Every structure is written in C-alpha cells, then in structure tokens.
Amino acid sequence: MIKQTHTKNQTERPRVEKTDSAWREQLTAAQYEVLRRKGTERAFTGKYFDEKRKGMYRCAGCGTELFSSETKFDSGTGWPSFTEPADRANVELHDDFSYGMHRIEVTCSACGGHLGHLFPDGPGRTGDRYCINSCSLDLDEH
Ligand SMILES: [Zn+2]
C-alpha cells in the first residue's frame, strides 16, 4: 500500500510563479537543472553535503526557509541530509514513480522547486531522512 502523502500538503499557500526563461536567468545552470528539471547532483559534489556551519537553509529559488542546521546530520550518502523541515508547511511531498521505484519527492511549497527525496531511514524521532541537493539550498548563516 502506498503511503498517502499529498493530503498533508498546504495547497492554499501563495506560490512564486515565474516563467521558465525567468528561472533560467535567475538560477545557475546547476540550480536550474535540479530545481526546475528535477535533476540530481552527483553525490559528494555539492557544496553542503559536508557543511557544518550553523544557520537556516533556504530555497535557492525563492528564499523560503526549508531546513535548520540543527536537524542536519552526516548520512554518508554525499547529499545534505536532514531529519525534518524547519516548517512542514514549507515543503510538499509527492509520490515519485520514476526509475521504476516508489520514492517520495520533496519540493518547495512556495515555488514548486525540486529539492530531493524523503527516505524512511533517518536517525531521528520520526525516522525521516530528507535527502536534499546542495544546489537547491542557500545557507543563511547565523
Ligand atoms: Zn522555493
């Protein structure tokens, strides 16, 4: 049975709407590929997988607060990993059946940008591991 994840999404939130060419202009090629084309950066190549500084990871597309460094942990996967979002309303979860498997895709609820995937093997209370591309994030240090 497939876990129903859509029901928790906040559909009434305001969304950042931009044309494809506006996104291309704003984002780097790597950010565009991940956020707008649902690409995945290669493991151990992103700028944040080994990041230890404290702060808030914001959406690289629209600045929405996504993950706190407090919930970041070293998963050994080569991608930044978090046990939970800063605010559950700021991310949306979607069933993703690409590549012949069922995964849960994580997107920014404000701009719809692709962030990464959610896996059930996290070390925290919830067991969640948000596996996020560095490209999708901008660390706001504090
Ligand atoms: Zn966003």
Coordinates of C-alpha atoms and ligand atoms in Angstrom, one line a residue:
M1 CA 0.0 0.0 0.0
I2 CA 1.3 3.4 -0.9
K3 CA 1.6 5.9 1.8
Q4 CA -0.7 8.9 1.1
T5 CA 1.4 12.0 1.4
H6 CA -0.4 14.5 -0.6
T7 CA -3.1 15.2 2.0
K8 CA -0.6 17.0 4.3
N9 CA 0.3 19.5 1.6
Q10 CA -0.8 23.1 2.0
T11 CA -2.4 23.9 -1.3
E12 CA -3.7 27.3 -0.3
R13 CA -0.3 28.9 0.2
P14 CA 0.8 31.6 -2.1
R15 CA 3.2 30.4 -4.8
V16 CA 6.1 32.0 -6.5
E17 CA 5.2 31.8 -10.2
K18 CA 7.9 32.5 -12.8
T19 CA 8.3 31.7 -16.5
D20 CA 10.8 29.2 -17.5
S21 CA 13.0 31.8 -19.0
A22 CA 12.9 33.9 -15.8
W23 CA 14.1 30.9 -13.8
R24 CA 16.9 30.3 -16.3
E25 CA 18.0 33.8 -15.9
Q26 CA 17.9 33.8 -12.1
L27 CA 19.4 30.4 -11.4
T28 CA 22.8 28.9 -12.2
A29 CA 22.8 26.0 -14.7
A30 CA 23.2 23.5 -11.9
Q31 CA 20.4 25.1 -9.8
Y32 CA 18.1 25.2 -12.8
E33 CA 18.7 21.5 -13.6
V34 CA 17.9 20.4 -10.0
L35 CA 15.1 22.9 -9.0
R36 CA 13.2 23.1 -12.3
R37 CA 14.2 19.9 -14.1
K38 CA 14.2 17.6 -11.1
G39 CA 17.8 16.7 -11.6
T40 CA 20.1 15.2 -9.0
E41 CA 23.6 16.5 -8.4
R42 CA 26.3 13.8 -8.1
A43 CA 27.0 12.5 -4.6
F44 CA 29.8 14.2 -2.8
T45 CA 30.0 17.1 -5.3
G46 CA 27.5 19.6 -3.7
K47 CA 28.7 22.4 -1.6
Y48 CA 26.7 21.5 1.5
F49 CA 26.9 17.7 2.0
D50 CA 29.8 18.2 4.5
E51 CA 28.7 21.6 5.7
K52 CA 29.0 22.1 9.5
R53 CA 28.1 25.8 9.8
K54 CA 25.0 26.8 11.7
G55 CA 22.1 28.6 10.1
M56 CA 19.0 28.3 8.0
Y57 CA 19.0 26.5 4.7
R58 CA 16.7 28.5 2.4
C59 CA 15.3 27.6 -1.0
A60 CA 17.9 28.7 -3.7
G61 CA 14.9 29.5 -5.9
C62 CA 12.8 31.7 -3.7
G63 CA 14.4 32.1 -0.2
T64 CA 11.8 30.1 1.7
E65 CA 13.2 28.7 5.0
L66 CA 13.5 25.0 4.4
F67 CA 15.9 23.2 6.9
S68 CA 17.7 24.3 10.0
S69 CA 21.3 23.2 10.5
E70 CA 20.0 21.8 13.9
T71 CA 18.4 18.9 12.0
K72 CA 21.3 18.3 9.6
F73 CA 23.3 15.1 10.1
D74 CA 26.0 13.2 8.3
S75 CA 24.2 10.4 6.4
G76 CA 27.3 9.3 4.5
T77 CA 25.3 9.5 1.3
G78 CA 27.1 12.5 -0.2
W79 CA 24.0 14.7 -0.1
P80 CA 22.9 17.1 2.7
S81 CA 20.5 15.2 4.9
F82 CA 18.0 16.4 7.5
T83 CA 15.7 14.7 10.0
E84 CA 12.9 17.3 9.4
P85 CA 11.9 20.5 7.7
A86 CA 12.1 23.8 9.5
D87 CA 8.4 24.1 8.9
R88 CA 6.4 21.2 7.5
A89 CA 4.2 23.7 5.6
N90 CA 7.2 24.9 3.6
V91 CA 7.8 21.6 1.8
E92 CA 5.5 19.4 -0.2
L93 CA 5.7 15.7 -0.6
H94 CA 4.8 13.8 -3.8
D95 CA 4.8 10.2 -4.9
D96 CA 7.5 9.7 -7.4
F97 CA 7.5 6.5 -9.5
S98 CA 10.3 7.5 -11.9
Y99 CA 13.2 5.0 -12.5
G100 CA 10.8 2.0 -11.7
M101 CA 10.7 2.7 -8.0
H102 CA 8.5 4.4 -5.5
R103 CA 10.2 7.4 -3.8
I104 CA 8.8 10.4 -2.1
E105 CA 9.8 13.6 -3.8
V106 CA 10.3 16.8 -1.7
T107 CA 9.5 20.2 -3.3
C108 CA 9.5 23.8 -2.0
S109 CA 5.8 24.6 -1.3
A110 CA 6.3 28.3 -2.3
C111 CA 8.0 28.0 -5.7
G112 CA 7.5 24.3 -6.5
G113 CA 11.2 23.8 -6.9
H114 CA 12.5 20.2 -6.7
L115 CA 14.6 19.7 -3.6
G116 CA 15.3 16.0 -3.3
H117 CA 13.7 12.9 -1.8
L118 CA 12.4 11.7 1.6
F119 CA 13.6 8.3 2.8
P120 CA 12.5 6.3 5.9
D121 CA 15.9 5.6 7.3
G122 CA 16.7 8.7 9.3
P123 CA 18.3 8.6 12.8
G124 CA 15.8 10.9 14.5
R125 CA 12.5 10.5 16.3
T126 CA 10.5 10.4 13.1
G127 CA 12.8 8.1 11.2
D128 CA 12.7 10.6 8.3
R129 CA 15.7 11.4 6.1
Y130 CA 15.3 14.4 3.8
C131 CA 18.0 13.8 1.2
I132 CA 18.4 17.2 -0.4
N133 CA 20.5 18.5 -3.3
S134 CA 23.0 21.3 -2.3
C135 CA 22.0 23.1 -5.4
S136 CA 18.5 23.6 -4.1
L137 CA 19.7 25.3 -0.9
D138 CA 21.3 28.6 0.2
L139 CA 22.7 28.6 3.7
D140 CA 21.8 31.7 5.7
E141 CA 24.4 31.7 8.4
H142 CA 23.6 32.8 11.9
Ligands
ZN1 ZN 11.3 27.8 -3.3

